[in-house]
Short mmCIF file of C-alpha atoms and ligand atoms in Angstrom, two decimals:
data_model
loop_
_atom_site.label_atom_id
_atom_site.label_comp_id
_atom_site.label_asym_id
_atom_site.label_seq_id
_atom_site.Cartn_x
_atom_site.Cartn_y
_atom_site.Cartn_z
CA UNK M 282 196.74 25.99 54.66
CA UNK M 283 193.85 23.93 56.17
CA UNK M 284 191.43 26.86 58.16
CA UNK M 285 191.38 26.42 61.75
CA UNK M 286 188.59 27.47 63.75
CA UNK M 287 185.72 25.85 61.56
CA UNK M 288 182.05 27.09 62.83
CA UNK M 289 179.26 25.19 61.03
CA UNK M 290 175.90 26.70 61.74
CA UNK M 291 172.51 26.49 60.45
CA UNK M 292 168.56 25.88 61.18
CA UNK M 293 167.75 23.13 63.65
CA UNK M 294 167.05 19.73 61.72
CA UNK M 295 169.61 20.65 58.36
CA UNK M 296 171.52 17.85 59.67
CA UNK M 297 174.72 19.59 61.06
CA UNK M 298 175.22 17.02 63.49
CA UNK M 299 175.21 13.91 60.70
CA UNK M 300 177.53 16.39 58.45
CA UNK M 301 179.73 16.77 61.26
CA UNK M 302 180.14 13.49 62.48
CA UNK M 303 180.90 11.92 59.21
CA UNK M 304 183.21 14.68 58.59
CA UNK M 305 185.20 13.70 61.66
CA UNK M 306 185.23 10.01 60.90
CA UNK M 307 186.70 10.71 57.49
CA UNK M 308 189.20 13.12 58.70
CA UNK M 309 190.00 12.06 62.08
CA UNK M 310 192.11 14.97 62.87
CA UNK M 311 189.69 17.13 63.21
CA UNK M 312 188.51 18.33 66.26
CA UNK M 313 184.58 18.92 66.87
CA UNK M 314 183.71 20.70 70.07
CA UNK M 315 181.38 19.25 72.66
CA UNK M 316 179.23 21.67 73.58
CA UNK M 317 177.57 21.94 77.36
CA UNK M 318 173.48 22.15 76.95
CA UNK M 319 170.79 22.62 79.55
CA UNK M 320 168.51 20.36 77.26
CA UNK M 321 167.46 16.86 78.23
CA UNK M 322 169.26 14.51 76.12
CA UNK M 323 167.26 12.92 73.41
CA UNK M 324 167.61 8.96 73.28
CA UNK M 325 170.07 8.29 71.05
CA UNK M 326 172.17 10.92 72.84
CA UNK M 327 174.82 10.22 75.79
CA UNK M 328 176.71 12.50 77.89
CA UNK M 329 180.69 13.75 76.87
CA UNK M 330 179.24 12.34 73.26
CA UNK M 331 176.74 14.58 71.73
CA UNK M 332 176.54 17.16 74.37
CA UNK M 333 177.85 17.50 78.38
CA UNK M 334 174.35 18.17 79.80
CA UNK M 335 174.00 19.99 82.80
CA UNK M 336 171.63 21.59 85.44
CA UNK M 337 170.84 25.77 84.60
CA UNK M 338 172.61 26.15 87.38
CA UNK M 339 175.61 24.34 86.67
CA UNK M 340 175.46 25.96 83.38
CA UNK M 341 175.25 29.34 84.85
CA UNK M 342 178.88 28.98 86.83
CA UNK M 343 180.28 27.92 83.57
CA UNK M 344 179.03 31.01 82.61
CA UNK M 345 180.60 33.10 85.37
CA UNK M 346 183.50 31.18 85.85
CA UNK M 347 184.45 32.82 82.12
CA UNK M 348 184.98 28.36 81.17
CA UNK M 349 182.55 29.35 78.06
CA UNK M 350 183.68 30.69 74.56
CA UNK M 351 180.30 32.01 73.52
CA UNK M 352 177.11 30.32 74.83
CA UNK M 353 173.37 31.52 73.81
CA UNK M 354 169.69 30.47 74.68
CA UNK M 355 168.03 28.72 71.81
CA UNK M 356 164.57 27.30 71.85
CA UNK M 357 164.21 27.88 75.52
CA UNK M 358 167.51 26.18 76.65
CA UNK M 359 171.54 27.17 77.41
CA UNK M 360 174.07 26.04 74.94
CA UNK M 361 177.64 26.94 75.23
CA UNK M 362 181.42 26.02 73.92
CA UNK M 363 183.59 25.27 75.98
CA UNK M 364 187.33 26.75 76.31
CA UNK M 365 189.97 25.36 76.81
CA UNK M 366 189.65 22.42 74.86
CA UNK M 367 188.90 24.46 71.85
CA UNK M 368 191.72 26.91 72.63
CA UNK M 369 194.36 23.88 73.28
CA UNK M 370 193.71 21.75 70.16
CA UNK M 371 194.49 25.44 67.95
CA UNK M 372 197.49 25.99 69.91
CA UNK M 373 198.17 22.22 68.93
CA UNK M 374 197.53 23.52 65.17
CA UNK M 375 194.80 21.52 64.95
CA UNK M 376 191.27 22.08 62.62
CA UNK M 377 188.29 22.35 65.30
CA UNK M 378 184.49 22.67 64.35
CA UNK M 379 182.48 24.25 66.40
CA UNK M 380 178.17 23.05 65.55
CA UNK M 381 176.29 26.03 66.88
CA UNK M 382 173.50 28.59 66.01
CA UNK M 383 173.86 31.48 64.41
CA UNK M 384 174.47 33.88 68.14
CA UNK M 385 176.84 31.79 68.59
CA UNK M 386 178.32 32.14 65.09
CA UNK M 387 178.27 36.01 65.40
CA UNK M 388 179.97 36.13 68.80
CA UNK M 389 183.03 33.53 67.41
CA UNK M 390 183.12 35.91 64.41
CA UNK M 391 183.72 38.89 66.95
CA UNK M 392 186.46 37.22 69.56
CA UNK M 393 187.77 35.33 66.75
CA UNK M 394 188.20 37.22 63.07
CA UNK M 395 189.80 34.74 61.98
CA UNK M 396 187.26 31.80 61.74
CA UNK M 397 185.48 30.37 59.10
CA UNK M 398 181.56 30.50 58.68
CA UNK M 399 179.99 28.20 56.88
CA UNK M 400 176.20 28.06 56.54
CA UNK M 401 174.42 24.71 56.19
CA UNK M 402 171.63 25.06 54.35
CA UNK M 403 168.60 22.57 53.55
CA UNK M 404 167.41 22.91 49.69
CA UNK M 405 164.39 23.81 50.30
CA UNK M 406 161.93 25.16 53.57
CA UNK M 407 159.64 22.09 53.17
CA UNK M 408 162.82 19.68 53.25
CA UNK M 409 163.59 21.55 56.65
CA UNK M 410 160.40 20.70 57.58
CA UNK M 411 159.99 17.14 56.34
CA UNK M 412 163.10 16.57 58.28
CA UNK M 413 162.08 18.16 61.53
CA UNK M 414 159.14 16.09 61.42
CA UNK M 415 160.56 13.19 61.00
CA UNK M 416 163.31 13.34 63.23
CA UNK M 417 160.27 13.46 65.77
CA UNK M 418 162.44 14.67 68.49
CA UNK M 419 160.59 17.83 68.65
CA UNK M 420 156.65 18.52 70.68
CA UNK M 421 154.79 20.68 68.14
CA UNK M 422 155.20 23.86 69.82
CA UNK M 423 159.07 23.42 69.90
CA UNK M 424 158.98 22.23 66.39
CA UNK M 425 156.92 25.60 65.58
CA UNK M 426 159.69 27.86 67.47
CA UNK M 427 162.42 25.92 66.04
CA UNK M 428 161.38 26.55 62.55
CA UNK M 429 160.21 30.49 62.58
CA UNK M 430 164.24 30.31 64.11
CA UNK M 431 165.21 28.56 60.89
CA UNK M 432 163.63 31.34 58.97
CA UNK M 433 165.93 33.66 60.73
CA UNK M 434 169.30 31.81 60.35
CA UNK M 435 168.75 31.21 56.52
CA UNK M 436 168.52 35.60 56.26
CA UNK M 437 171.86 35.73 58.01
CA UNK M 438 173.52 34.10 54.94
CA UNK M 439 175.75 36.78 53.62
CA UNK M 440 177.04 37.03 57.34
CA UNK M 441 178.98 33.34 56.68
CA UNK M 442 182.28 33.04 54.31
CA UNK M 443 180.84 29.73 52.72
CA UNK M 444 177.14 27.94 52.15
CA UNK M 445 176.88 24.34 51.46
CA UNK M 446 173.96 22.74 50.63
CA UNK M 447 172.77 19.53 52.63
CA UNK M 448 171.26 17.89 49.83
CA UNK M 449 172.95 14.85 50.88
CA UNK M 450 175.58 14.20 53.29
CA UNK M 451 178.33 12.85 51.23
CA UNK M 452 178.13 15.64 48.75
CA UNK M 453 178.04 18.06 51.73
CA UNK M 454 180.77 16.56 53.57
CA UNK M 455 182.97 16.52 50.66
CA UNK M 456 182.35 20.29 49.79
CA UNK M 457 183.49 21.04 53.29
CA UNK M 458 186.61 18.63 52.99
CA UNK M 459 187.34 21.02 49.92
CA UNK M 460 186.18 24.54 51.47
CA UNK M 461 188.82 23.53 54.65
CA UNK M 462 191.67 22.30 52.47
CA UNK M 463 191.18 18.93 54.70
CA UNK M 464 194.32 16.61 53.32
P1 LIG Z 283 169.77 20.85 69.49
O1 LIG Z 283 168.89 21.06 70.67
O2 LIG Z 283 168.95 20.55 68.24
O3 LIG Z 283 170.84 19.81 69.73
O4 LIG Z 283 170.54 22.22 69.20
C1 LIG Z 283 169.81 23.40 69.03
C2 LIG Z 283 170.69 24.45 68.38
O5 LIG Z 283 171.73 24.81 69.28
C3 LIG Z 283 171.36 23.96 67.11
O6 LIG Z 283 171.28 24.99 66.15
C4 LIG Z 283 172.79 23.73 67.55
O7 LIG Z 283 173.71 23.91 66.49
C5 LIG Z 283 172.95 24.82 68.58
N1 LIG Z 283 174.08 24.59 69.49
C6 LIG Z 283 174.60 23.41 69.90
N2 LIG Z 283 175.65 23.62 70.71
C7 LIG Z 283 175.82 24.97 70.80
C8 LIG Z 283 176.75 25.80 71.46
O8 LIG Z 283 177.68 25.38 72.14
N3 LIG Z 283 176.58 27.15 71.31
C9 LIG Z 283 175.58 27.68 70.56
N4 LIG Z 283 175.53 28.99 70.46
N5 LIG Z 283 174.69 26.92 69.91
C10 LIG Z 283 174.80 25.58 70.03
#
């Protein structure tokens, strides 16, 4: 049986987002979570796509409103799942990945036993770097923060049920197609 609620997590710049999205476009039927951020979007990014961006106060009623499954501050913004389209598509038996950090890891491990960690890892801290860099997305200080985060989420690895290495995505992607039992 094929695991259900999926939650890939690991430091900022392992390239979760490129594993993800080339997961979903070779197995269609999975279901990856759009999660609501109080972060600007970066260019390439577009609203309902990568992220639903909102205002800290719209992200706050989302908040009290109970509409969020876990949320967390990271790097000086709000990021948060959403529900009930999370909760609908496993009613519908369907896989769903959620792309978070590791808070947000540890509070889907809590409300839901049942889901599967896996840790994305980059080979090596300077690769993690080199890719952080380059991704240039980042102003120094942020890239500083995100990194002594990165330190962090790479000591939480026994907390996950699986680690994958991001060496490159294909290889990556394909480990996770076997780790999920994807048909
Ligand atoms: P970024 O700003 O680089 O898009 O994301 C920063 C971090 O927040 C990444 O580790 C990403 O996985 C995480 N993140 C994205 N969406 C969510 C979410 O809905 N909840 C939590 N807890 N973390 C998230």
């Amino acid at each position: 049986m094929s695991a259900k609620l999926v939650v890939l997590a690991g430091p900022s710049g392992v390239g979760k987002g490129t594993v993800v999205r080339e997961l979903v476009r070779q197995k269609p039927q999975v279901f990856l979570s759009v999660s609501v951020t109080t972060r600007k979007p970066r260019p390439e990014e577009s609203h309902d796509d990568h992220y639903i961006f909102l205002s800290e106060q719209e992200f706050e009623n989302e908040v009290q409103k109970g509409n969020l499954l876990e949320h967390a501050q990271f790097a000086g913004y709000m990021y948060g799942t959403p529900r009930k389209p999370v909760e609908e598509r496993i009613k519908n038996d369907q896989t769903v990945v959620l792309e978070i950090d590791l808070q947000g890891a540890r509070q889907i491990k809590k409300s839901m036993p049942e889901a599967f960690l896996v840790l994305l890892k980059p080979p090596s801290i300077e690769e993690l770097k080199r890719r952080l860099i380059e991704r240039g997305t980042e102003k120094p200080e942020e890239l500083e923060l995100r990194l002594k985060v990165a330190m962090g989420e790479l000591e939480a690895e026994k907390e996950f049920d699986a680690v994958v290495i991001n060496e490159d995505v294909q290889s990556a992607v394909g480990q996770l197609i076997t780790l999920l039992h994807l048909k």
